Each structure stands twice: as structure tokens, then as C-alpha cells.
CSV table of C-alpha atoms in Angstrom, one decimal:
chain,number,residue,atom,x,y,z
A,3,UNK,CA,169.0,186.7,33.8
A,4,UNK,CA,170.2,187.6,37.3
A,5,UNK,CA,167.5,189.5,39.1
A,6,UNK,CA,164.9,188.3,36.6
A,7,UNK,CA,161.9,186.6,38.0
A,8,UNK,CA,161.9,182.7,37.9
A,9,UNK,CA,159.4,181.4,35.4
A,10,UNK,CA,156.5,179.6,37.0
A,11,UNK,CA,157.2,176.4,35.0
A,12,UNK,CA,160.7,176.1,36.6
A,13,UNK,CA,159.2,176.7,40.0
A,14,UNK,CA,156.7,173.9,39.5
A,15,UNK,CA,159.4,171.5,38.2
A,16,UNK,CA,161.6,172.2,41.2
A,17,UNK,CA,158.7,171.6,43.6
A,18,UNK,CA,157.8,168.4,41.8
A,19,UNK,CA,161.4,167.2,42.0
A,20,UNK,CA,161.5,168.0,45.7
A,21,UNK,CA,158.2,166.2,46.3
A,22,UNK,CA,159.5,163.2,44.3
A,23,UNK,CA,162.6,163.1,46.5
A,24,UNK,CA,160.5,163.1,49.6
A,25,UNK,CA,158.4,160.3,48.2
A,26,UNK,CA,161.4,158.3,47.2
A,27,UNK,CA,162.9,158.7,50.7
A,28,UNK,CA,159.6,157.5,52.2
A,29,UNK,CA,159.5,154.6,49.9
A,30,UNK,CA,163.0,153.6,50.7
A,31,UNK,CA,162.2,153.9,54.4
A,32,UNK,CA,159.0,151.8,54.0
A,33,UNK,CA,160.9,149.2,52.0
A,34,UNK,CA,163.6,149.0,54.7
A,35,UNK,CA,161.0,148.5,57.4
A,36,UNK,CA,159.1,145.9,55.4
A,37,UNK,CA,162.4,144.0,54.8
A,38,UNK,CA,163.2,144.2,58.5
A,39,UNK,CA,159.7,142.9,59.5
A,40,UNK,CA,160.1,140.1,56.9
A,41,UNK,CA,163.4,139.1,58.4
A,42,UNK,CA,162.0,139.1,61.9
A,43,UNK,CA,159.1,136.9,60.8
A,44,UNK,CA,161.5,134.5,59.1
A,45,UNK,CA,163.5,134.3,62.3
A,46,UNK,CA,160.4,133.5,64.3
A,47,UNK,CA,159.3,130.9,61.8
A,48,UNK,CA,162.5,129.0,62.2
A,49,UNK,CA,161.7,128.7,65.9
A,50,UNK,CA,157.9,128.1,65.9
A,51,UNK,CA,155.6,126.3,63.4
A,52,UNK,CA,153.1,128.3,61.5
A,53,UNK,CA,149.4,128.1,62.5
A,54,UNK,CA,148.8,125.7,59.6
A,55,UNK,CA,151.7,123.5,60.6
A,56,UNK,CA,150.6,123.5,64.2
A,57,UNK,CA,147.1,122.4,63.3
A,58,UNK,CA,148.6,119.5,61.3
A,59,UNK,CA,150.7,118.5,64.3
A,60,UNK,CA,147.6,118.6,66.5
A,61,UNK,CA,145.8,116.2,64.1
A,62,UNK,CA,148.8,113.9,64.1
A,63,UNK,CA,148.9,113.8,67.9
A,64,UNK,CA,145.1,113.2,68.1
A,65,UNK,CA,145.3,110.4,65.5
A,66,UNK,CA,148.1,108.7,67.2
A,67,UNK,CA,146.4,109.0,70.5
A,68,UNK,CA,143.3,107.2,69.2
A,69,UNK,CA,145.6,104.6,67.6
A,70,UNK,CA,147.4,104.1,70.9
A,71,UNK,CA,144.1,103.6,72.8
A,72,UNK,CA,143.1,100.9,70.3
A,73,UNK,CA,146.4,99.1,70.3
A,74,UNK,CA,146.6,99.0,74.1
A,75,UNK,CA,150.3,98.7,75.1
A,76,UNK,CA,152.1,100.0,71.9
A,77,UNK,CA,153.6,103.5,71.8
A,78,UNK,CA,151.9,106.0,69.5
A,79,UNK,CA,154.2,108.0,67.3
A,80,UNK,CA,153.9,111.3,65.5
A,81,UNK,CA,156.3,113.2,63.2
A,82,UNK,CA,158.0,114.9,66.1
A,83,UNK,CA,158.6,112.0,68.4
A,84,UNK,CA,156.9,109.5,70.8
A,85,UNK,CA,153.6,110.1,72.5
A,86,UNK,CA,153.5,108.3,75.9
A,87,UNK,CA,150.1,106.9,77.0
A,88,UNK,CA,149.7,106.0,80.7
A,89,UNK,CA,148.3,102.6,81.6
A,90,UNK,CA,145.5,104.4,83.5
A,91,UNK,CA,144.5,106.2,80.3
A,92,UNK,CA,144.5,102.9,78.3
A,93,UNK,CA,142.4,101.2,81.0
A,94,UNK,CA,139.9,104.1,81.0
A,95,UNK,CA,139.6,104.0,77.3
A,96,UNK,CA,139.0,100.3,77.2
A,97,UNK,CA,136.4,100.6,80.0
A,98,UNK,CA,134.6,103.2,78.1
A,99,UNK,CA,134.7,101.1,74.9
A,100,UNK,CA,133.2,98.1,76.8
A,101,UNK,CA,130.4,100.2,78.3
A,102,UNK,CA,129.6,101.6,74.8
A,103,UNK,CA,129.2,98.1,73.4
A,104,UNK,CA,126.2,97.7,75.7
A,105,UNK,CA,124.9,94.5,77.4
A,106,UNK,CA,125.0,92.3,74.3
A,107,UNK,CA,128.7,91.4,74.8
A,108,UNK,CA,128.1,90.8,78.5
A,109,UNK,CA,125.4,88.2,77.6
A,110,UNK,CA,127.9,86.3,75.5
A,111,UNK,CA,130.5,86.1,78.3
A,112,UNK,CA,130.7,82.8,80.1
A,113,UNK,CA,130.3,84.3,83.6
A,114,UNK,CA,130.6,82.0,86.6
A,115,UNK,CA,128.3,83.1,89.4
A,116,UNK,CA,129.2,81.9,92.8
A,117,UNK,CA,126.5,80.9,95.2
A,118,UNK,CA,127.4,81.4,98.8
A,119,UNK,CA,127.6,78.5,101.3
A,120,UNK,CA,124.9,80.3,103.4
A,121,UNK,CA,122.5,80.4,100.4
A,122,UNK,CA,123.1,76.8,99.6
A,123,UNK,CA,122.3,75.9,103.3
A,124,UNK,CA,119.2,78.0,103.2
A,125,UNK,CA,117.9,76.5,100.0
A,126,UNK,CA,118.6,73.0,101.2
A,127,UNK,CA,116.8,73.7,104.5
A,128,UNK,CA,113.7,74.9,102.7
A,129,UNK,CA,113.6,71.9,100.4
A,130,UNK,CA,114.2,69.4,103.2
A,131,UNK,CA,111.4,70.8,105.4
A,132,UNK,CA,108.9,70.9,102.5
A,133,UNK,CA,106.1,68.3,102.1
A,134,UNK,CA,105.5,68.9,98.4
A,135,UNK,CA,107.8,70.7,96.0
A,136,UNK,CA,106.9,72.0,92.5
A,137,UNK,CA,109.7,73.2,90.2
A,138,UNK,CA,109.0,75.5,87.3
A,139,UNK,CA,111.8,75.7,84.6
A,140,UNK,CA,112.3,77.9,81.6
A,141,UNK,CA,114.7,78.6,78.8
A,142,UNK,CA,117.7,79.4,81.1
A,143,UNK,CA,118.0,75.8,82.0
A,144,UNK,CA,118.2,74.6,78.4
A,145,UNK,CA,120.5,77.4,77.5
A,146,UNK,CA,123.1,75.8,79.7
A,147,UNK,CA,123.0,72.8,77.4
A,148,UNK,CA,123.8,75.0,74.4
A,149,UNK,CA,120.3,75.4,73.1
A,150,UNK,CA,119.9,79.1,71.9
A,151,UNK,CA,116.8,81.1,72.7
A,152,UNK,CA,114.6,83.0,70.3
A,153,UNK,CA,115.5,86.5,71.1
A,154,UNK,CA,118.5,88.4,69.9
A,155,UNK,CA,120.0,89.7,66.6
A,156,UNK,CA,120.0,86.2,65.0
A,157,UNK,CA,116.6,85.2,66.2
A,158,UNK,CA,114.7,85.3,62.9
A,159,UNK,CA,113.9,83.1,59.9
A,160,UNK,CA,114.2,84.2,56.3
A,161,UNK,CA,111.5,83.3,53.7
A,162,UNK,CA,112.6,84.8,50.4
A,163,UNK,CA,113.6,88.4,51.0
A,164,UNK,CA,111.5,88.7,54.2
A,165,UNK,CA,112.7,88.1,57.7
A,166,UNK,CA,110.3,86.8,60.3
A,167,UNK,CA,110.6,87.0,64.1
A,168,UNK,CA,109.7,83.8,65.9
A,169,UNK,CA,106.8,85.5,67.5
A,170,UNK,CA,105.4,86.0,64.0
A,171,UNK,CA,106.0,82.5,62.9
A,172,UNK,CA,105.0,80.5,66.0
A,173,UNK,CA,101.2,80.7,65.3
A,174,UNK,CA,98.7,78.4,63.8
A,175,UNK,CA,97.7,81.2,61.4
A,176,UNK,CA,101.2,81.4,59.9
A,177,UNK,CA,101.4,77.6,59.8
A,178,UNK,CA,98.1,77.5,57.9
A,179,UNK,CA,99.5,80.2,55.5
A,180,UNK,CA,102.8,78.5,54.7
A,181,UNK,CA,102.9,75.0,56.3
A,182,UNK,CA,105.8,73.7,54.3
A,183,UNK,CA,108.1,76.6,55.3
A,184,UNK,CA,107.0,76.4,59.0
A,185,UNK,CA,107.7,72.6,59.0
A,186,UNK,CA,111.3,73.3,57.6
A,187,UNK,CA,111.8,75.8,60.4
A,188,UNK,CA,110.8,73.4,63.2
A,189,UNK,CA,112.8,70.6,61.6
A,190,UNK,CA,115.9,72.9,61.8
A,191,UNK,CA,115.2,73.6,65.4
A,192,UNK,CA,114.6,69.9,66.1
A,193,UNK,CA,118.0,69.2,64.7
A,194,UNK,CA,119.6,71.6,67.1
A,195,UNK,CA,117.8,70.0,70.1
A,196,UNK,CA,118.9,66.6,69.0
A,197,UNK,CA,122.5,67.6,69.4
A,198,UNK,CA,122.0,68.8,73.0
A,199,UNK,CA,122.4,66.8,76.2
A,200,UNK,CA,121.1,67.3,79.8
A,201,UNK,CA,123.3,69.5,81.8
A,202,UNK,CA,124.2,69.4,85.5
A,203,UNK,CA,121.1,71.3,86.4
A,204,UNK,CA,118.8,68.7,84.8
A,205,UNK,CA,120.7,65.9,86.5
A,206,UNK,CA,120.6,67.6,89.9
A,207,UNK,CA,116.8,67.9,89.8
A,208,UNK,CA,116.7,64.1,89.2
A,209,UNK,CA,119.0,63.5,92.2
A,210,UNK,CA,116.9,65.8,94.4
A,211,UNK,CA,113.8,63.9,93.4
A,212,UNK,CA,115.4,60.8,94.7
A,213,UNK,CA,116.7,62.3,97.9
A,214,UNK,CA,113.6,64.2,99.1
A,215,UNK,CA,110.9,62.2,100.7
A,216,UNK,CA,108.1,63.7,98.6
A,217,UNK,CA,110.2,64.0,95.4
A,218,UNK,CA,109.6,66.8,92.9
A,219,UNK,CA,107.0,67.7,90.3
A,220,UNK,CA,108.7,69.5,87.4
A,221,UNK,CA,106.7,71.9,85.2
A,222,UNK,CA,108.7,73.0,82.2
A,223,UNK,CA,108.2,75.5,79.5
A,224,UNK,CA,111.0,74.0,77.4
A,225,UNK,CA,110.2,71.8,74.5
A,226,UNK,CA,113.5,70.0,74.0
A,227,UNK,CA,112.7,67.0,76.2
A,228,UNK,CA,115.9,67.2,78.2
A,229,UNK,CA,114.2,66.8,81.6
A,230,UNK,CA,112.9,63.4,80.5
A,231,UNK,CA,116.2,62.4,79.0
A,232,UNK,CA,117.9,63.3,82.3
A,233,UNK,CA,115.7,60.9,84.1
A,234,UNK,CA,112.7,62.9,85.4
A,235,UNK,CA,109.6,60.7,85.9
A,236,UNK,CA,107.2,61.1,83.0
A,237,UNK,CA,104.1,61.1,85.3
A,238,UNK,CA,105.6,64.0,87.4
A,239,UNK,CA,106.9,66.0,84.4
A,240,UNK,CA,104.5,68.6,82.9
A,241,UNK,CA,105.7,69.9,79.5
A,242,UNK,CA,103.1,72.6,79.3
A,243,UNK,CA,104.4,74.0,76.0
A,244,UNK,CA,104.7,70.6,74.3
A,245,UNK,CA,107.6,68.7,72.7
A,246,UNK,CA,109.5,69.4,69.5
A,247,UNK,CA,110.3,65.7,69.0
A,248,UNK,CA,106.5,64.9,68.7
A,249,UNK,CA,103.9,65.8,66.1
A,250,UNK,CA,100.2,65.3,65.8
A,251,UNK,CA,97.4,65.8,63.2
A,252,UNK,CA,96.1,69.4,62.9
A,253,UNK,CA,92.9,69.6,65.0
A,254,UNK,CA,91.8,72.8,63.3
A,255,UNK,CA,91.5,71.1,59.9
A,256,UNK,CA,88.1,69.5,59.2
A,257,UNK,CA,88.3,65.7,58.9
A,258,UNK,CA,91.4,65.4,61.2
A,259,UNK,CA,91.3,62.8,64.1
A,260,UNK,CA,91.2,65.7,66.7
A,261,UNK,CA,88.8,68.1,64.9
A,262,UNK,CA,85.9,69.0,67.1
A,263,UNK,CA,87.2,67.4,70.3
A,264,UNK,CA,87.1,69.2,73.6
A,265,UNK,CA,90.8,69.2,74.4
A,266,UNK,CA,90.1,70.1,78.1
A,267,UNK,CA,88.1,67.0,78.6
A,268,UNK,CA,90.3,64.2,80.1
A,269,UNK,CA,88.0,61.7,78.5
A,270,UNK,CA,89.7,62.4,75.2
A,271,UNK,CA,93.3,61.9,76.4
A,272,UNK,CA,93.5,58.4,74.9
A,273,UNK,CA,92.2,59.3,71.5
A,274,UNK,CA,94.5,62.3,71.3
A,275,UNK,CA,97.5,60.2,72.4
A,276,UNK,CA,96.8,57.8,69.5
A,277,UNK,CA,97.3,60.7,67.1
A,278,UNK,CA,100.7,61.7,68.5
A,279,UNK,CA,103.7,60.4,66.6
A,280,UNK,CA,107.5,60.8,66.8
A,281,UNK,CA,108.9,63.7,64.7
A,282,UNK,CA,111.0,62.3,61.9
A,283,UNK,CA,114.7,63.1,61.8
A,284,UNK,CA,115.6,66.2,60.0
A,285,UNK,CA,116.4,65.7,56.3
A,286,UNK,CA,119.9,66.2,55.0
A,287,UNK,CA,118.8,69.4,53.4
A,288,UNK,CA,115.9,71.8,53.8
A,289,UNK,CA,114.8,71.2,50.2
A,290,UNK,CA,114.1,67.5,51.0
A,291,UNK,CA,111.8,68.3,54.0
A,292,UNK,CA,108.2,67.2,53.4
A,293,UNK,CA,105.3,67.9,55.6
A,294,UNK,CA,104.0,64.6,57.0
A,295,UNK,CA,100.4,63.5,56.9
A,296,UNK,CA,98.5,61.5,59.6
A,297,UNK,CA,98.3,57.9,58.5
A,298,UNK,CA,94.8,57.6,59.9
A,299,UNK,CA,92.9,60.7,58.7
A,300,UNK,CA,95.3,61.9,55.9
A,301,UNK,CA,95.4,65.4,57.3
A,302,UNK,CA,98.7,67.3,57.6
A,303,UNK,CA,100.8,66.8,60.8
A,304,UNK,CA,102.0,69.7,62.8
A,305,UNK,CA,104.5,70.0,65.7
A,306,UNK,CA,103.0,69.2,69.1
A,307,UNK,CA,103.9,72.6,70.4
A,308,UNK,CA,101.7,75.3,71.9
A,309,UNK,CA,101.6,78.4,69.6
A,310,UNK,CA,101.0,82.0,70.4
A,311,UNK,CA,97.4,82.0,69.2
A,312,UNK,CA,96.4,78.8,70.9
A,313,UNK,CA,95.2,77.9,74.4
A,314,UNK,CA,96.7,75.7,77.0
A,315,UNK,CA,94.7,72.5,77.4
A,316,UNK,CA,94.6,69.4,79.6
A,317,UNK,CA,94.5,66.7,76.9
A,318,UNK,CA,97.8,67.7,75.1
A,319,UNK,CA,99.7,69.7,77.7
A,320,UNK,CA,98.2,68.6,81.1
A,321,UNK,CA,98.0,72.3,82.0
A,322,UNK,CA,95.1,71.9,84.6
A,323,UNK,CA,96.9,69.1,86.4
A,324,UNK,CA,100.0,71.3,86.6
A,325,UNK,CA,98.0,74.0,88.3
A,326,UNK,CA,96.6,71.4,90.8
A,327,UNK,CA,100.2,70.4,91.6
A,328,UNK,CA,101.0,74.0,92.4
A,329,UNK,CA,97.9,74.3,94.5
A,330,UNK,CA,99.2,71.4,96.7
A,331,UNK,CA,102.8,72.5,97.0
A,332,UNK,CA,104.3,74.3,100.0
A,333,UNK,CA,107.5,75.2,98.1
A,334,UNK,CA,107.8,76.4,94.5
A,335,UNK,CA,111.3,76.6,92.9
A,336,UNK,CA,111.5,78.8,89.8
A,337,UNK,CA,114.6,78.2,87.6
A,338,UNK,CA,115.7,80.1,84.4
A,339,UNK,CA,112.5,81.8,83.5
A,340,UNK,CA,111.5,85.5,83.2
A,341,UNK,CA,107.8,84.6,84.0
A,342,UNK,CA,106.5,86.5,81.0
A,343,UNK,CA,103.9,83.9,79.9
A,344,UNK,CA,100.4,83.4,81.0
A,345,UNK,CA,100.4,80.0,82.8
A,346,UNK,CA,103.8,80.5,84.6
A,347,UNK,CA,102.5,83.8,86.0
A,348,UNK,CA,99.4,82.1,87.1
A,349,UNK,CA,101.5,79.4,88.8
A,350,UNK,CA,103.3,82.0,90.8
A,351,UNK,CA,100.1,83.7,91.8
A,352,UNK,CA,98.6,80.4,93.0
A,353,UNK,CA,101.7,79.6,95.0
A,354,UNK,CA,101.5,83.0,96.7
A,355,UNK,CA,97.8,82.5,97.5
A,356,UNK,CA,98.6,79.2,99.1
A,357,UNK,CA,101.4,80.9,101.1
A,358,UNK,CA,104.1,78.6,99.6
A,359,UNK,CA,107.8,79.4,100.0
A,360,UNK,CA,109.2,80.5,96.7
A,361,UNK,CA,112.8,80.2,95.5
A,362,UNK,CA,113.8,81.9,92.3
A,363,UNK,CA,117.1,81.0,90.6
A,364,UNK,CA,118.3,82.9,87.6
A,365,UNK,CA,121.4,84.5,86.1
A,366,UNK,CA,119.8,87.9,85.8
A,367,UNK,CA,118.8,90.2,88.7
A,368,UNK,CA,115.1,90.4,89.4
A,369,UNK,CA,113.0,93.5,89.0
A,370,UNK,CA,112.2,94.0,92.7
A,371,UNK,CA,109.7,96.7,91.8
A,372,UNK,CA,107.5,94.1,90.1
A,373,UNK,CA,104.9,92.8,92.6
A,374,UNK,CA,105.4,89.3,91.1
A,375,UNK,CA,108.9,89.1,92.6
A,376,UNK,CA,107.9,90.1,96.1
A,377,UNK,CA,108.3,87.6,98.9
A,378,UNK,CA,110.8,85.3,97.0
A,379,UNK,CA,114.2,84.0,97.9
A,380,UNK,CA,116.3,85.2,94.9
A,381,UNK,CA,119.3,83.2,94.0
A,382,UNK,CA,121.5,84.7,91.3
A,383,UNK,CA,123.2,81.7,89.8
A,384,UNK,CA,123.2,79.1,87.0
A,385,UNK,CA,121.2,76.0,87.8
A,386,UNK,CA,124.0,73.8,86.6
A,387,UNK,CA,126.4,75.4,89.2
A,388,UNK,CA,124.0,75.9,92.2
A,389,UNK,CA,121.8,72.8,92.2
A,390,UNK,CA,124.7,70.3,92.4
A,391,UNK,CA,125.9,72.2,95.5
A,392,UNK,CA,122.4,71.9,97.0
A,393,UNK,CA,122.5,68.1,96.2
A,394,UNK,CA,125.8,67.8,98.0
A,395,UNK,CA,124.6,69.7,101.0
A,396,UNK,CA,121.4,67.6,101.2
A,397,UNK,CA,123.4,64.3,100.9
A,398,UNK,CA,125.7,65.5,103.8
A,399,UNK,CA,122.7,66.2,106.0
A,400,UNK,CA,121.0,62.9,105.2
A,401,UNK,CA,124.3,61.0,105.9
A,402,UNK,CA,124.5,62.9,109.3
A,403,UNK,CA,121.0,61.8,110.2
A,404,UNK,CA,121.9,58.2,109.2
A,405,UNK,CA,124.8,58.5,111.6
A,406,UNK,CA,122.6,59.4,114.5
A,407,UNK,CA,122.3,63.2,114.3
A,408,UNK,CA,118.9,64.6,115.1
A,409,UNK,CA,116.8,65.7,112.1
A,410,UNK,CA,116.0,69.3,111.6
A,411,UNK,CA,112.7,70.8,112.9
A,412,UNK,CA,109.8,70.1,110.6
A,413,UNK,CA,108.5,73.0,108.5
A,414,UNK,CA,105.0,74.3,108.3
A,415,UNK,CA,102.1,72.0,107.4
A,416,UNK,CA,101.5,71.3,103.8
A,417,UNK,CA,98.6,73.1,102.0
A,418,UNK,CA,95.3,71.4,102.2
A,419,UNK,CA,95.0,68.7,99.5
A,420,UNK,CA,91.5,67.3,99.8
A,421,UNK,CA,89.2,68.5,98.5
A,422,UNK,CA,90.9,70.5,95.8
A,423,UNK,CA,89.2,73.6,94.5
A,424,UNK,CA,88.4,73.5,90.8
A,425,UNK,CA,91.4,74.5,88.7
A,426,UNK,CA,91.3,78.1,87.5
A,427,UNK,CA,90.5,78.8,83.9
A,428,UNK,CA,93.6,78.7,81.7
A,429,UNK,CA,94.1,81.8,79.6
A,430,UNK,CA,95.0,81.7,75.9
A,431,UNK,CA,98.7,81.2,75.1
A,432,UNK,CA,98.6,84.6,73.3
A,433,UNK,CA,98.9,86.2,76.7
A,434,UNK,CA,102.5,85.1,76.5
A,435,UNK,CA,102.7,81.5,75.6
A,436,UNK,CA,106.4,81.5,75.2
A,437,UNK,CA,108.6,83.3,77.6
A,438,UNK,CA,111.7,83.5,75.5
A,439,UNK,CA,111.1,81.5,72.4
A,440,UNK,CA,107.6,82.3,71.4
A,441,UNK,CA,104.4,80.2,71.1
A,442,UNK,CA,105.1,77.8,73.9
A,443,UNK,CA,108.5,76.5,72.5
A,444,UNK,CA,110.3,78.3,75.3
A,445,UNK,CA,113.8,76.9,74.8
A,446,UNK,CA,113.9,76.0,71.2
A,447,UNK,CA,116.4,77.6,68.9
A,448,UNK,CA,115.8,79.8,65.9
A,449,UNK,CA,117.8,80.2,62.7
A,450,UNK,CA,119.3,83.0,60.6
A,451,UNK,CA,119.4,81.7,57.0
């Protein structure tokens, strides 16, 4: 009724309705704002990629960039177009890749090393003024004939499931443990050496021997016999690590022809020489290889090669005579060797003590911090490229003298020759009997089966 008080239930209902209206208005407003924000986001999305899409595009660009660097000159493409790579960037990427490969690839490259005309003239002058010249050669000379060296990733021999490094195999102890397998290994290597021929460096040394008044004495650590094949005189050739094409009966086996002999006593040279035989040609297959026996004593034969656990000796390797040659020389030429073995190091020391001029020729740069390399004329070159130039220069000088030109000034007097001091004691081969190839077989190849 009019004027009557409004019941509390109606008041509460009206307040609730009013509140509901306010809530509804707020909800509509919030919904409108949300819709507006959504529309704005949608509009932005049509212009810019989302974070996820952007990340995908970054990955695509990165992948195509890597692909471009590997392909070199081709264009790298992503979903959005072409990615241009500058030639400078490609060159930089390739340079980095080459540096990361390390020095192994560099070793495989056939690099021509130019020797300057001034160096050729200086080497020729030193050789021409010398009275007595000794030449020490190592594996680098034979490598130019295609004979691989021991060291490197492929420098091992497999026996069953085990791989052996040459330094482990090239010992009498290992030969005594598995003689048949060692014989197969050496026959494989002998087969590789049989296919090699002397290179220009070998031949140039023979020519120099004929051109120089005093000739040359050649001391080699290589066992391939290429110096002799090239024409070096046998009497002036010292194969201090032996020969792979020769074999002998095993002196360490009781009952053999050489057992108990003093191999440093020259009195036994003839008897030892009678026990040396030519190594048979390698069999058609390794399974057909058989270890030969000495026809005189019946004891097993072995390669005539100095092993890591053996000593140099005069009877088989003429090591003492080689040292006397160095004591008498006034010029020592070192070619293709790292000088890591006992006797070659001693040869250098003797030459320095006798104040001989020393020329060292190798393809690698010497360690000038090593006292052994002090006082040498270092020539960075391959012997097959440098020595023929020296021969040509020497021939030109000799022809000039023959045509009436004055000879060059004589060099310093030769070292005293008589009497000779007793030869120094020769250390065991284990001090480094093989500079590259192990156990005295300095330039022999190895095999990966």
C-alpha cells in the first residue's frame, strides 16, 4: 500500500538487480576491450611473424648460411628469399676449415719448394772448396721415390684383432715371439721397395760424386737400396741400418753361423758375409710366405736390418767406418732426416767437433732452439729439386775453368787424417735406431691390413 514501508525482501532483490546490472555492464565493457585487443594483435600478426615463427626463420637462415659456406659459390636460399654470401666470407670460411684440418692435409700436398739461385751458388761453393765430403741421408730422400714412411695414421700392422705400431714390431724380441708374422710384414715392405726407382736426388748425388775431385761418401739410414741402384759406389756407401733385400741367419739363436761372433771385430766380416743371402721375392699372397732357413746351419733367416733393441756393429753395418769417414770430412751434407736416431746424432756431433761445414737440406723447417741445429746452413727444399740445380751450377763452374777462368779460392785445410783417433763407442740402436721408420729401417713402408 502507498505509504507502507517496503518489505526488506524487495529491497534486497532491487539491490541485487542493480548490482547484477553493474556487473553485466562491466562484463560487456571487458569483453569489448578484449575483442579490441585481440583485433589489434591479429593486425600486428599479419605484419610481423610470431616469436616462434621468427625463431624458425633464424634457424633456416643459419642452416642455409652453413650450406652456402660448404658449397662455395652457390646461393643459399631460405623460405623468404635468397641469402647472399660475399666472396670474402666464403674465402674466410674455407681458410678456417683448412686450418682446422691441421697439418696432416698439408703433408699430403705436393708442394714445390723453390731454392734461390743465391743458395744454390753458396752450396756449390762450399762443396767445390771441400777436400772430403760426407753425405747423410734419411727417409725424406726415399719418400720422393714414393716409399712411404712408418709414421702416420696408416703406419701399423694388424695381427688378428690387434694393431701394432712399427716401433713395437721392429725388434728382435717381437721377431722371436712371432717370426712368421714378422717375416710377412717385411716381405710386404720389400714388395713396395721393389716397385720404387731412384729419384732425381739419388741421381744428383751420383753426378756430384763424379764432378767433385774427392767424390762423396754416402751414409744412409734407408734400407731400400736405391742409392746403390742409382750408381753410388758400394765401397763408399754405408747402409748403417741394413738392406731390406738381404737376409741372414739369426745370430741370437744357438747353433747359427753367426752365434757367438764379435760383430764389431773386422776379422769376422768374411764369415758374416757368407751368411748373407738375397731376400726372395714376395709370394703372391701373404698366406704363401714361409720363413726361410739358412742352408748351412738350418737356423731361421731374418731380415738384414738393424732393429730397435739391437746395436750398430762394424761387421754387418760398417758403423765404425762410417764414423771415421765423418771424422775426416770437412763438409757434412744432411738430407731428408730428422736426426732422431743415435748414430746420426753422433755423426753431427763429430762433424761439429771437427769444425766441418754442415749443410742441412729438408722440406721441414728446423727447430732452431735445438743445439743440434746450430751452426748449419739450412736449405728448405726437396733433394730431387735442389741437388740437380747444384749439379748444373757446378758443371757451369767447371766448364768455365776449362775455358780459362781462374778457379775459386781454396777453402780451409781438411781435418787431420793420420793418425785417426779410435772410433767412439756406438750406442745401442734403441736410442733411436730408426729415425722415421723404426728399428733401423728408416725409409721402409708399413701396411694397414
